[in-house]
Tab-separated table of C-alpha atoms in Angstrom:
chain	number	residue	atom	x	y	z
A	1459	UNK	CA	114.262	112.809	109.769
A	1460	UNK	CA	110.479	112.711	110.023
A	1461	UNK	CA	108.552	109.633	109.018
A	1462	UNK	CA	104.896	109.932	108.092
A	1463	UNK	CA	102.675	106.897	107.739
A	1464	UNK	CA	99.186	107.167	106.241
A	1465	UNK	CA	96.374	104.686	106.687
A	1466	UNK	CA	92.650	104.418	106.114
A	1467	UNK	CA	92.409	104.413	102.342
A	1468	UNK	CA	90.344	101.905	100.426
A	1469	UNK	CA	87.484	101.322	98.034
A	1470	UNK	CA	84.161	103.000	98.726
A	1471	UNK	CA	80.985	103.645	96.783
A	1472	UNK	CA	79.977	107.142	95.758
A	1473	UNK	CA	78.334	108.926	98.654
A	1474	UNK	CA	80.332	106.974	101.200
A	1475	UNK	CA	82.923	108.047	103.751
A	1476	UNK	CA	86.486	107.291	104.699
A	1477	UNK	CA	88.780	108.551	107.439
A	1478	UNK	CA	92.456	108.879	106.685
A	1479	UNK	CA	95.085	109.004	109.410
A	1480	UNK	CA	98.700	110.073	109.290
A	1481	UNK	CA	101.053	109.394	112.175
A	1482	UNK	CA	104.411	111.133	112.507
A	1483	UNK	CA	107.527	109.808	114.159
A	1484	UNK	CA	108.814	113.193	115.318
A	1485	UNK	CA	108.547	114.505	118.862
A	1486	UNK	CA	108.137	118.022	117.482
A	1487	UNK	CA	104.943	117.106	115.641
A	1488	UNK	CA	102.952	119.672	117.573
A	1489	UNK	CA	104.997	122.453	115.943
A	1490	UNK	CA	104.348	121.326	112.354
A	1491	UNK	CA	101.777	122.588	109.932
A	1492	UNK	CA	100.294	119.448	108.396
A	1493	UNK	CA	98.754	119.054	104.985
A	1494	UNK	CA	96.902	116.517	102.889
A	1495	UNK	CA	97.480	116.354	99.150
A	1496	UNK	CA	96.245	114.001	96.458
A	1497	UNK	CA	97.379	112.894	93.052
A	1498	UNK	CA	95.219	111.210	90.442
A	1499	UNK	CA	96.721	109.356	87.460
A	1500	UNK	CA	98.025	111.784	84.848
A	1501	UNK	CA	97.440	114.811	87.078
A	1502	UNK	CA	99.619	116.983	89.248
A	1503	UNK	CA	99.648	116.664	92.992
A	1504	UNK	CA	97.063	119.020	94.458
A	1505	UNK	CA	96.368	120.508	97.858
A	1506	UNK	CA	93.356	119.082	99.673
A	1507	UNK	CA	93.517	120.453	103.195
A	1508	UNK	CA	95.896	121.762	105.833
A	1509	UNK	CA	95.924	122.526	109.534
A	1510	UNK	CA	98.051	124.772	111.707
A	1511	UNK	CA	100.166	123.447	114.562
A	1512	UNK	CA	97.494	124.343	117.122
A	1513	UNK	CA	94.594	123.158	115.029
A	1514	UNK	CA	93.108	126.609	115.172
A	1515	UNK	CA	93.476	127.301	111.472
A	1516	UNK	CA	92.328	125.004	108.709
A	1517	UNK	CA	92.195	125.374	104.957
A	1518	UNK	CA	90.459	123.399	102.248
A	1519	UNK	CA	90.470	123.167	98.496
A	1520	UNK	CA	87.227	124.438	97.016
A	1521	UNK	CA	86.485	120.981	95.635
A	1522	UNK	CA	86.297	119.426	99.118
A	1523	UNK	CA	84.860	122.238	101.246
A	1524	UNK	CA	81.846	121.095	103.199
A	1525	UNK	CA	82.674	117.424	102.623
A	1526	UNK	CA	86.125	116.923	104.163
A	1527	UNK	CA	87.267	117.801	107.674
A	1528	UNK	CA	90.864	117.918	108.859
A	1529	UNK	CA	91.817	117.578	112.506
A	1530	UNK	CA	94.828	116.654	114.581
A	1531	UNK	CA	95.673	115.011	117.864
A	1532	UNK	CA	99.050	116.282	118.946
A	1533	UNK	CA	99.218	113.883	121.860
A	1534	UNK	CA	99.050	111.039	119.347
A	1535	UNK	CA	101.248	112.701	116.698
A	1536	UNK	CA	98.393	112.131	114.259
A	1537	UNK	CA	96.480	114.169	111.707
A	1538	UNK	CA	93.148	113.004	110.315
A	1539	UNK	CA	91.104	113.640	107.214
A	1540	UNK	CA	87.432	112.760	107.462
A	1541	UNK	CA	86.018	112.452	103.953
A	1542	UNK	CA	82.257	112.384	103.454
A	1543	UNK	CA	80.040	112.398	100.377
A	1544	UNK	CA	82.819	110.966	98.299
A	1545	UNK	CA	82.514	110.977	94.529
A	1546	UNK	CA	84.579	109.347	91.764
A	1547	UNK	CA	86.507	112.597	91.223
A	1548	UNK	CA	88.022	112.093	94.684
A	1549	UNK	CA	89.804	108.965	93.494
A	1550	UNK	CA	93.549	109.470	93.983
A	1551	UNK	CA	96.543	108.600	96.071
A	1552	UNK	CA	96.360	110.737	99.214
A	1553	UNK	CA	99.547	111.967	100.864
A	1554	UNK	CA	100.125	113.675	104.150
A	1555	UNK	CA	102.945	116.163	104.457
A	1556	UNK	CA	104.713	118.132	107.165
A	1557	UNK	CA	105.818	121.763	106.993
A	1558	UNK	CA	108.679	122.270	109.464
A	1559	UNK	CA	109.149	125.977	108.848
A	1560	UNK	CA	107.221	127.163	111.946
A	1561	UNK	CA	104.899	128.883	109.528
A	1562	UNK	CA	101.947	130.729	110.996
A	1563	UNK	CA	99.910	130.063	107.883
A	1564	UNK	CA	98.762	126.910	106.127
A	1565	UNK	CA	100.492	126.817	102.782
A	1566	UNK	CA	98.998	125.075	99.783
A	1567	UNK	CA	101.943	124.341	97.498
A	1568	UNK	CA	103.768	120.998	97.652
A	1569	UNK	CA	107.168	122.695	97.654
A	1570	UNK	CA	106.327	124.254	101.031
A	1571	UNK	CA	106.318	120.860	102.748
A	1572	UNK	CA	109.477	119.122	103.888
A	1573	UNK	CA	108.416	115.530	104.493
A	1574	UNK	CA	105.888	113.254	102.848
A	1575	UNK	CA	104.226	109.967	103.588
A	1576	UNK	CA	104.137	107.078	101.157
A	1577	UNK	CA	100.523	107.693	100.221
A	1578	UNK	CA	97.308	105.741	100.578
A	1579	UNK	CA	94.972	104.876	97.710
A	1580	UNK	CA	91.382	106.103	97.785
A	1581	UNK	CA	89.085	104.722	95.108
A	1582	UNK	CA	85.474	105.836	94.796
A	1583	UNK	CA	83.242	103.766	92.563
A	1584	UNK	CA	80.155	105.186	90.852
């Protein structure tokens, strides 16, 4: 069983920044591909960003490229999402997720991920 705990969400004005963190309970964290997803009211959960186990490969949704940066600290069992230039369309519940398949690629579909955090709310006011 892998537990994921997100933190760092909140209310921010358009143009502002937030940094999300997700800490995993598992010792094997360094072998997991990690992803961030988000879900706005009435919408499906969508891929935001993902990072390979080594951190050497990252992937972003087109809507966040150039504004969001994903990183990880395997010694701390933590993955981060730095979000800059936020706009109201970024408002959603953000989830981190772990892919335990030893994949060599960052996958973008929710079904590819085995464990999920409880989510953290990000609200961007205009």
